[in-house]
Amino acid sequence: MDTNTFAPEASQDAKALRVNGARLWQSLMDLAQIGGTAKGGVCRLALTDLDRQGRDLFSQWAREAGCTLRVDAIGNIFARRAGEDDSLPPVMTGSHIDTQPTGGKFDGNYGVLAGIEVLRTLNDAGIRTRAPLEVAVWTNEEGSRFVPVMMGSGVFVGAFTLEHALKAEDHEGTSVRDALRQIGYAGEAGAAHPVGAYFEAHIEQGPVLENNRKVIGVVQAALGQRWYDVTVQGMEAHAGPTPMELRKDALLAASELVREVNRIALERKPHARGTVGSMEVFPNSRNVIPGSVKFSVDLRAPDDEQLGGMDAAIRAACARVAQASGLKIGIEQVVYFPPQPFTPALVEAVRANAADLGYSAMDCVSGAGHDAVYVARVAPAAMIFVPCADGISHNEIEDAEPGHLEAGCNVLLRAMLASAGVAA
Ligand code: GLV
Ligand code: MN
Ligand code: MN
């Protein structure tokens, strides 16, 4: 399989091919209507009815582009465009269409719709590939409603079991199993199919490309992550009569740990990250001393040893705060994946095709998790980043330039064609 720039035998027609940037943009805007927010963002949480509507629209577009569709048991959708030799493993692209509660129009959606645009472009030009092509919509990449994050791709590659994912529950106690059935996307069980090569286009979600005035990010690797659920058990009591020194205030102890998470990452500059993004306070009443608190911890690092050091540090901090406060503190790791390098030959294909197309490019590392991180465990994989405005993502104001999105999609088209081969 040729993974560099266009194979010399590729037809001149194919080499001259460019995606339709206006059509890609319009598809992004159309999909963003589903769950669109007043501030111009999108709230389309995984496996909600809005997610179903987004999936239905994707499926309609994929069918119109001549694809056959398959849904697996965790709800991943695979839209397949036949190749000349269908016994070859597909060259795949994709991403996710679930969003954060205050998400944007581009995170994930771009990678999926760039895939659709590649297929539409090939259809318009009447180009057939040797290997089949597939566009994947991975279930619950965001990890906002359900943990683990990157759930669909994680099951696909066997990072955790289907059963583990199906059992996950949201804050209301609805399981992934039930949510999949409710939206009609609980598909067939069965082994994951082989993937010949995987490319994922995504907005950078950070400021590096924009600051360096580059259009294409050639992604070398993604940070490793460890996520935890931390529970602090104190005791509810009246906010007035209970003297300060007699309290078992779970939120006070949790607050000390929030600072610890920040410190642990700051001590490992410049690449380590530490975030507490979610907290449940019980009973959450103004005049009751908090009796219990549950919160999330998200730690990231480019080096697995460093991430291990952060793991030891947060566990030690929990023990220290428990000892000092006399409260019970539990910490459970709910997500772990080590830093993931992408496949050198495919990374090189992204770089070479960006150069061939005349786009400015630079090497970068992904601070975010992506489905490509898991797919890289079972297939050659690479990512294509494009800038987003002010590097802001996971925010309703997330924005990207149509020309940059088009450029990333052209690189995707080239890289996929080079991997799949063009039929004679
Ligand atoms: C995925 O959005 C992540 O948290 O990296
Ligand atoms: Mn994403
Ligand atoms: Mn995201």
Short mmCIF file of C-alpha atoms and ligand atoms in Angstrom, two decimals:
data_model
loop_
_atom_site.label_atom_id
_atom_site.label_comp_id
_atom_site.label_asym_id
_atom_site.label_seq_id
_atom_site.Cartn_x
_atom_site.Cartn_y
_atom_site.Cartn_z
CA MET A 1 0.00 0.00 0.00
CA ASP A 2 1.45 3.36 -1.03
CA THR A 3 1.30 5.81 1.85
CA ASN A 4 3.28 8.67 0.41
CA THR A 5 2.19 11.33 -2.00
CA PHE A 6 0.15 10.34 -4.99
CA ALA A 7 1.27 7.11 -6.47
CA PRO A 8 2.89 7.85 -9.85
CA GLU A 9 0.33 5.66 -11.57
CA ALA A 10 -2.55 7.69 -10.18
CA SER A 11 -4.45 9.33 -12.96
CA GLN A 12 -3.88 13.01 -13.69
CA ASP A 13 -7.62 13.48 -13.13
CA ALA A 14 -7.22 12.24 -9.58
CA LYS A 15 -4.15 14.40 -8.97
CA ALA A 16 -6.01 17.53 -10.04
CA LEU A 17 -8.93 16.71 -7.80
CA ARG A 18 -10.03 19.21 -5.11
CA VAL A 19 -12.86 19.00 -2.61
CA ASN A 20 -15.77 21.43 -2.69
CA GLY A 21 -15.11 23.71 0.30
CA ALA A 22 -18.47 25.48 0.06
CA ARG A 23 -20.33 22.15 0.16
CA LEU A 24 -18.26 20.99 3.15
CA TRP A 25 -19.02 24.26 4.97
CA GLN A 26 -22.74 23.99 4.20
CA SER A 27 -22.85 20.45 5.56
CA LEU A 28 -21.15 21.61 8.76
CA MET A 29 -23.69 24.40 9.13
CA ASP A 30 -26.61 22.03 8.41
CA LEU A 31 -25.48 19.46 10.97
CA ALA A 32 -24.87 22.25 13.51
CA GLN A 33 -28.59 23.08 13.38
CA ILE A 34 -29.25 19.88 15.29
CA GLY A 35 -28.69 20.89 18.89
CA GLY A 36 -27.72 24.43 17.87
CA THR A 37 -27.46 26.84 20.83
CA ALA A 38 -28.34 30.53 21.10
CA LYS A 39 -24.62 31.39 21.31
CA GLY A 40 -23.91 29.68 17.99
CA GLY A 41 -22.56 26.44 19.41
CA VAL A 42 -23.95 22.93 19.60
CA CYS A 43 -25.20 20.80 22.50
CA ARG A 44 -25.64 17.30 21.13
CA LEU A 45 -24.72 14.91 23.93
CA ALA A 46 -23.94 11.29 23.10
CA LEU A 47 -26.93 8.98 22.53
CA THR A 48 -29.58 11.64 23.09
CA ASP A 49 -32.41 12.18 20.63
CA LEU A 50 -30.38 15.03 19.12
CA ASP A 51 -27.49 12.62 18.56
CA ARG A 52 -30.00 10.31 16.83
CA GLN A 53 -31.09 13.16 14.55
CA GLY A 54 -27.44 13.91 13.71
CA ARG A 55 -26.78 10.22 13.02
CA ASP A 56 -29.88 10.02 10.83
CA LEU A 57 -28.72 13.02 8.79
CA PHE A 58 -25.23 11.55 8.41
CA SER A 59 -26.76 8.22 7.33
CA GLN A 60 -28.95 9.94 4.76
CA TRP A 61 -25.96 11.81 3.31
CA ALA A 62 -23.86 8.65 3.26
CA ARG A 63 -26.61 6.70 1.43
CA GLU A 64 -26.99 9.54 -1.06
CA ALA A 65 -23.24 9.26 -1.64
CA GLY A 66 -23.75 5.59 -2.55
CA CYS A 67 -22.55 4.02 0.69
CA THR A 68 -23.78 0.96 2.48
CA LEU A 69 -24.14 1.41 6.21
CA ARG A 70 -23.36 -0.80 9.16
CA VAL A 71 -23.90 -0.09 12.84
CA ASP A 72 -22.02 -2.13 15.44
CA ALA A 73 -23.06 -3.09 18.95
CA ILE A 74 -21.69 0.10 20.54
CA GLY A 75 -23.44 2.25 17.92
CA ASN A 76 -20.45 3.11 15.73
CA ILE A 77 -21.65 3.78 12.17
CA PHE A 78 -19.50 2.70 9.23
CA ALA A 79 -20.44 4.11 5.82
CA ARG A 80 -18.68 2.11 3.12
CA ARG A 81 -17.95 3.07 -0.48
CA ALA A 82 -17.09 -0.04 -2.45
CA GLY A 83 -13.64 -0.35 -3.95
CA GLU A 84 -12.44 -2.20 -7.02
CA ASP A 85 -11.22 -5.00 -4.74
CA ASP A 86 -13.58 -5.33 -1.81
CA SER A 87 -11.48 -8.03 -0.22
CA LEU A 88 -8.95 -5.32 0.72
CA PRO A 89 -9.33 -3.74 4.17
CA PRO A 90 -10.95 -0.30 3.89
CA VAL A 91 -9.08 2.97 4.10
CA MET A 92 -11.05 4.69 6.82
CA THR A 93 -11.62 8.22 8.04
CA GLY A 94 -14.07 9.63 10.55
CA SER A 95 -14.51 11.18 13.97
CA HIS A 96 -17.54 11.90 16.18
CA ILE A 97 -20.71 13.98 16.12
CA ASP A 98 -21.44 13.99 19.86
CA THR A 99 -20.49 17.30 21.47
CA GLN A 100 -19.76 18.80 24.85
CA PRO A 101 -22.70 20.50 26.67
CA THR A 102 -21.28 23.84 25.51
CA GLY A 103 -19.66 22.50 22.36
CA GLY A 104 -18.94 23.98 18.96
CA LYS A 105 -19.82 23.19 15.36
CA PHE A 106 -16.46 21.72 14.37
CA ASP A 107 -15.02 19.42 17.06
CA GLY A 108 -15.55 15.92 15.63
CA ASN A 109 -18.16 17.04 13.11
CA TYR A 110 -15.42 18.30 10.81
CA GLY A 111 -13.70 14.91 10.64
CA VAL A 112 -16.96 13.14 9.82
CA LEU A 113 -18.13 15.63 7.22
CA ALA A 114 -14.67 15.91 5.67
CA GLY A 115 -15.03 12.17 5.09
CA ILE A 116 -18.41 12.67 3.41
CA GLU A 117 -16.92 15.46 1.29
CA VAL A 118 -14.12 13.15 0.14
CA LEU A 119 -16.71 10.61 -1.04
CA ARG A 120 -18.84 13.25 -2.76
CA THR A 121 -15.76 14.59 -4.54
CA LEU A 122 -14.81 11.12 -5.79
CA ASN A 123 -18.39 10.51 -6.93
CA ASP A 124 -18.45 13.79 -8.89
CA ALA A 125 -15.20 12.87 -10.60
CA GLY A 126 -16.25 9.27 -11.20
CA ILE A 127 -13.14 7.97 -9.46
CA ARG A 128 -13.09 4.51 -8.04
CA THR A 129 -10.49 3.39 -5.50
CA ARG A 130 -8.81 0.00 -5.37
CA ALA A 131 -9.54 -0.54 -1.67
CA PRO A 132 -12.94 0.37 -0.28
CA LEU A 133 -13.29 3.61 1.67
CA GLU A 134 -15.17 4.01 4.94
CA VAL A 135 -16.36 6.98 6.98
CA ALA A 136 -16.84 6.16 10.66
CA VAL A 137 -19.00 7.97 13.19
CA TRP A 138 -17.62 6.83 16.55
CA THR A 139 -19.96 6.70 19.54
CA ASN A 140 -19.43 8.99 22.55
CA GLU A 141 -15.99 10.35 21.80
CA GLU A 142 -16.49 13.23 24.19
CA GLY A 143 -16.90 11.27 27.42
CA SER A 144 -19.13 14.03 28.72
CA ARG A 145 -22.40 12.14 29.25
CA PHE A 146 -20.80 8.69 29.61
CA VAL A 147 -17.32 7.57 30.70
CA PRO A 148 -15.02 6.23 29.24
CA VAL A 149 -14.19 8.88 26.68
CA MET A 150 -13.57 7.63 23.08
CA MET A 151 -16.00 4.85 23.89
CA GLY A 152 -16.90 3.60 20.40
CA SER A 153 -13.35 3.44 19.09
CA GLY A 154 -12.20 2.00 22.45
CA VAL A 155 -14.61 -0.94 22.06
CA PHE A 156 -13.68 -1.31 18.38
CA VAL A 157 -10.02 -1.85 19.19
CA GLY A 158 -10.60 -3.81 22.42
CA ALA A 159 -9.20 -1.15 24.76
CA PHE A 160 -12.08 -2.18 27.07
CA THR A 161 -14.98 -4.58 26.64
CA LEU A 162 -18.33 -3.92 25.01
CA GLU A 163 -19.98 -4.94 28.28
CA HIS A 164 -17.95 -2.37 30.24
CA ALA A 165 -19.09 0.37 27.84
CA LEU A 166 -22.74 -0.73 27.76
CA LYS A 167 -22.91 -0.63 31.57
CA ALA A 168 -21.72 2.99 31.84
CA GLU A 169 -24.41 5.31 33.22
CA ASP A 170 -25.04 9.04 32.94
CA HIS A 171 -25.87 11.26 35.93
CA GLU A 172 -29.54 10.23 35.72
CA GLY A 173 -28.72 6.52 35.83
CA THR A 174 -29.46 5.81 32.14
CA SER A 175 -27.07 3.21 30.77
CA VAL A 176 -25.36 3.26 27.38
CA ARG A 177 -27.20 0.00 26.61
CA ASP A 178 -30.61 1.63 27.19
CA ALA A 179 -29.68 4.91 25.48
CA LEU A 180 -28.52 3.03 22.35
CA ARG A 181 -31.81 1.12 22.22
CA GLN A 182 -33.84 4.28 22.79
CA ILE A 183 -32.29 6.04 19.81
CA GLY A 184 -32.35 2.91 17.62
CA TYR A 185 -28.57 2.64 17.18
CA ALA A 186 -27.82 -0.61 19.01
CA GLY A 187 -26.37 -2.52 16.07
CA GLU A 188 -25.03 -5.97 15.40
CA ALA A 189 -22.54 -7.63 17.69
CA GLY A 190 -19.48 -9.10 16.01
CA ALA A 191 -15.77 -8.77 15.66
CA ALA A 192 -14.34 -5.45 14.51
CA HIS A 193 -13.36 -5.51 10.86
CA PRO A 194 -9.76 -4.91 9.76
CA VAL A 195 -8.76 -1.37 8.77
CA GLY A 196 -6.10 -0.80 6.11
CA ALA A 197 -5.27 2.77 7.16
CA TYR A 198 -7.03 5.47 9.20
CA PHE A 199 -6.84 9.24 8.74
CA GLU A 200 -8.74 11.67 10.99
CA ALA A 201 -9.12 15.38 10.23
CA HIS A 202 -9.83 17.61 13.23
CA ILE A 203 -9.58 21.19 14.35
CA GLU A 204 -6.47 21.65 16.48
CA GLN A 205 -8.40 22.81 19.58
CA GLY A 206 -5.32 24.78 20.68
CA PRO A 207 -3.49 27.92 19.51
CA VAL A 208 -0.24 26.56 18.04
CA LEU A 209 -1.14 26.52 14.32
CA GLU A 210 -2.75 29.95 14.47
CA ASN A 211 0.18 31.46 16.39
CA ASN A 212 2.58 30.04 13.82
CA ARG A 213 0.38 31.02 10.86
CA LYS A 214 0.24 27.46 9.55
CA VAL A 215 -2.71 25.84 7.80
CA ILE A 216 -2.00 22.14 8.36
CA GLY A 217 -0.87 20.44 11.55
CA VAL A 218 1.05 17.22 10.95
CA VAL A 219 0.18 15.38 14.15
CA GLN A 220 3.00 13.30 15.58
CA ALA A 221 1.35 11.93 18.70
CA ALA A 222 -1.36 12.54 21.30
CA LEU A 223 -0.94 13.07 25.04
CA GLY A 224 -1.68 10.14 27.36
CA GLN A 225 -4.57 10.56 29.77
CA ARG A 226 -5.71 9.32 33.15
CA TRP A 227 -9.19 10.17 34.40
CA TYR A 228 -10.48 9.54 37.93
CA ASP A 229 -13.64 9.71 40.01
CA VAL A 230 -12.83 11.07 43.47
CA THR A 231 -15.32 10.84 46.33
CA VAL A 232 -15.01 12.71 49.61
CA GLN A 233 -17.21 11.53 52.45
CA GLY A 234 -17.89 14.09 55.19
CA MET A 235 -21.07 14.73 57.17
CA GLU A 236 -24.03 17.01 56.53
CA ALA A 237 -24.75 19.41 59.37
CA HIS A 238 -26.45 22.76 59.93
CA ALA A 239 -24.48 25.73 58.55
CA GLY A 240 -25.37 27.93 61.54
CA PRO A 241 -25.11 26.04 64.81
CA THR A 242 -22.14 23.82 63.87
CA PRO A 243 -18.85 25.41 65.06
CA MET A 244 -16.15 25.69 62.40
CA GLU A 245 -13.73 23.33 64.15
CA LEU A 246 -16.32 20.55 64.43
CA ARG A 247 -17.27 20.31 60.77
CA LYS A 248 -16.66 17.46 58.37
CA ASP A 249 -16.96 19.61 55.25
CA ALA A 250 -16.51 17.45 52.15
CA LEU A 251 -16.37 20.41 49.78
CA LEU A 252 -13.55 22.03 51.74
CA ALA A 253 -11.44 18.89 51.39
CA ALA A 254 -12.41 18.62 47.70
CA SER A 255 -11.31 22.25 47.16
CA GLU A 256 -7.86 21.44 48.50
CA LEU A 257 -7.64 18.59 45.99
CA VAL A 258 -8.69 20.88 43.12
CA ARG A 259 -5.66 23.02 43.92
CA GLU A 260 -3.48 19.91 44.13
CA VAL A 261 -4.54 18.84 40.62
CA ASN A 262 -3.54 22.25 39.33
CA ARG A 263 -0.21 22.12 41.16
CA ILE A 264 0.61 18.61 39.93
CA ALA A 265 0.30 19.77 36.31
CA LEU A 266 2.05 23.12 36.85
CA GLU A 267 5.04 21.31 38.37
CA ARG A 268 5.43 19.44 35.08
CA LYS A 269 5.52 22.33 32.61
CA PRO A 270 5.11 22.87 29.77
CA HIS A 271 3.11 19.89 28.50
CA ALA A 272 1.36 18.30 31.51
CA ARG A 273 -2.31 19.16 32.13
CA GLY A 274 -4.60 18.77 35.14
CA THR A 275 -8.31 19.63 35.26
CA VAL A 276 -11.26 19.19 37.61
CA GLY A 277 -14.21 19.79 35.28
CA SER A 278 -17.16 18.22 37.03
CA MET A 279 -18.30 18.21 40.64
CA GLU A 280 -21.43 16.99 42.42
CA VAL A 281 -22.02 18.41 45.88
CA PHE A 282 -24.46 16.63 48.20
CA PRO A 283 -27.01 17.75 49.28
CA ASN A 284 -26.18 21.00 47.45
CA SER A 285 -28.12 23.28 49.75
CA ARG A 286 -26.94 26.72 50.84
CA ASN A 287 -27.29 26.15 54.57
CA VAL A 288 -26.12 22.55 54.82
CA ILE A 289 -22.43 21.76 55.27
CA PRO A 290 -21.63 19.50 52.28
CA GLY A 291 -21.78 15.87 53.37
CA SER A 292 -20.26 14.30 50.27
CA VAL A 293 -18.64 15.43 47.06
CA LYS A 294 -17.83 13.53 43.90
CA PHE A 295 -15.57 15.10 41.30
CA SER A 296 -13.63 14.24 38.16
CA VAL A 297 -9.88 14.55 37.62
CA ASP A 298 -8.37 14.66 34.13
CA LEU A 299 -4.55 14.34 33.95
CA ARG A 300 -2.59 14.41 30.68
CA ALA A 301 1.09 14.18 29.73
CA PRO A 302 3.23 13.49 26.65
CA ASP A 303 5.30 10.89 28.47
CA ASP A 304 3.89 7.79 30.16
CA GLU A 305 6.43 7.93 32.99
CA GLN A 306 5.48 11.52 33.70
CA LEU A 307 1.79 10.54 33.64
CA GLY A 308 2.61 7.75 36.10
CA GLY A 309 4.28 10.33 38.36
CA MET A 310 1.12 12.44 38.21
CA ASP A 311 -0.93 9.38 39.13
CA ALA A 312 1.24 8.78 42.20
CA ALA A 313 1.03 12.48 43.11
CA ILE A 314 -2.79 12.70 43.02
CA ARG A 315 -3.10 9.51 45.05
CA ALA A 316 -0.64 10.86 47.63
CA ALA A 317 -2.55 14.16 47.76
CA CYS A 318 -5.81 12.29 48.43
CA ALA A 319 -4.15 10.38 51.27
CA ARG A 320 -2.66 13.59 52.70
CA VAL A 321 -5.94 15.53 52.63
CA ALA A 322 -7.82 12.53 54.09
CA GLN A 323 -5.31 12.32 56.93
CA ALA A 324 -5.39 16.06 57.67
CA SER A 325 -9.18 16.41 57.48
CA GLY A 326 -10.17 13.08 59.01
CA LEU A 327 -12.52 12.48 56.07
CA LYS A 328 -12.76 9.40 53.90
CA ILE A 329 -11.49 9.99 50.36
CA GLY A 330 -11.73 7.42 47.58
CA ILE A 331 -10.04 7.66 44.18
CA GLU A 332 -10.87 5.39 41.25
CA GLN A 333 -9.18 5.54 37.85
CA VAL A 334 -11.83 5.38 35.10
CA VAL A 335 -9.78 6.09 31.96
CA TYR A 336 -6.16 5.37 31.09
CA PHE A 337 -4.39 5.41 27.81
CA PRO A 338 -0.70 6.09 27.30
CA PRO A 339 0.66 8.73 24.92
CA GLN A 340 0.07 7.48 21.37
CA PRO A 341 2.50 8.13 18.52
CA PHE A 342 0.95 8.03 15.04
CA THR A 343 2.27 5.84 12.22
CA PRO A 344 5.38 7.42 10.64
CA ALA A 345 4.52 6.44 7.03
CA LEU A 346 1.02 7.93 7.29
CA VAL A 347 2.28 11.02 9.11
CA GLU A 348 4.71 11.43 6.24
CA ALA A 349 1.84 11.07 3.76
CA VAL A 350 0.04 13.97 5.48
CA ARG A 351 3.18 16.10 5.41
CA ALA A 352 4.04 15.30 1.79
CA ASN A 353 0.52 15.85 0.47
CA ALA A 354 0.18 19.15 2.35
CA ALA A 355 3.46 20.29 0.74
CA ASP A 356 2.38 19.05 -2.68
CA LEU A 357 -0.83 21.04 -2.38
CA GLY A 358 1.15 24.14 -1.39
CA TYR A 359 -0.20 24.45 2.15
CA SER A 360 1.97 25.70 5.00
CA ALA A 361 2.38 22.99 7.63
CA MET A 362 4.11 22.19 10.88
CA ASP A 363 4.54 19.22 13.19
CA CYS A 364 2.40 19.25 16.32
CA VAL A 365 1.19 17.11 19.19
CA SER A 366 -2.46 16.64 20.13
CA GLY A 367 -3.43 17.66 23.66
CA ALA A 368 -6.90 16.24 23.07
CA GLY A 369 -7.94 12.63 22.88
CA HIS A 370 -9.24 11.43 19.52
CA ASP A 371 -10.65 8.22 18.10
CA ALA A 372 -7.46 7.97 16.04
CA VAL A 373 -5.57 7.37 19.30
CA TYR A 374 -7.38 4.05 19.76
CA VAL A 375 -7.56 3.11 16.07
CA ALA A 376 -3.75 3.48 15.97
CA ARG A 377 -3.58 0.34 18.12
CA VAL A 378 -4.98 -1.84 15.34
CA ALA A 379 -4.15 -0.02 12.10
CA PRO A 380 -1.72 2.53 10.68
CA ALA A 381 -3.19 5.90 11.70
CA ALA A 382 -2.51 9.62 11.35
CA MET A 383 -4.27 12.93 11.94
CA ILE A 384 -4.60 16.18 10.04
CA PHE A 385 -5.13 19.33 12.11
CA VAL A 386 -6.40 22.69 10.93
CA PRO A 387 -6.46 25.89 13.01
CA CYS A 388 -9.44 27.07 15.03
CA ALA A 389 -10.03 30.68 16.03
CA ASP A 390 -7.92 31.73 19.03
CA GLY A 391 -7.33 28.04 19.70
CA ILE A 392 -10.70 27.85 21.48
CA SER A 393 -12.66 24.59 21.54
CA HIS A 394 -15.11 22.87 23.93
CA ASN A 395 -16.87 26.22 23.82
CA GLU A 396 -19.86 27.48 21.85
CA ILE A 397 -17.72 30.19 20.24
CA GLU A 398 -15.46 27.58 18.59
CA ASP A 399 -14.82 28.74 15.03
CA ALA A 400 -12.70 27.83 12.00
CA GLU A 401 -12.01 29.34 8.59
CA PRO A 402 -13.74 27.72 5.61
CA GLY A 403 -10.49 27.86 3.62
CA HIS A 404 -8.58 25.99 6.35
CA LEU A 405 -11.28 23.33 6.62
CA GLU A 406 -11.17 22.91 2.84
CA ALA A 407 -7.37 22.62 2.90
CA GLY A 408 -7.45 19.91 5.57
CA CYS A 409 -10.07 18.06 3.55
CA ASN A 410 -7.92 18.23 0.41
CA VAL A 411 -5.02 16.71 2.36
CA LEU A 412 -7.39 14.03 3.64
CA LEU A 413 -8.58 13.28 0.09
CA ARG A 414 -5.00 12.96 -1.17
CA ALA A 415 -3.84 10.83 1.75
CA MET A 416 -6.82 8.47 1.45
CA LEU A 417 -6.40 8.10 -2.30
CA ALA A 418 -2.71 7.42 -1.92
CA SER A 419 -3.46 4.68 0.62
CA ALA A 420 -6.43 3.16 -1.19
CA GLY A 421 -5.01 3.44 -4.71
CA VAL A 422 -6.96 4.65 -7.74
CA ALA A 423 -8.61 2.02 -9.90
CA ALA A 424 -7.48 1.97 -13.51
C1 GLV B 1 -11.73 14.82 24.05
O1 GLV B 1 -12.50 15.70 23.68
C2 GLV B 1 -10.74 15.08 25.07
O2 GLV B 1 -11.14 15.35 26.22
O3 GLV B 1 -9.55 15.09 24.78
MN MN B 2 -13.11 15.78 18.97
MN MN B 3 -14.13 17.25 22.12
#
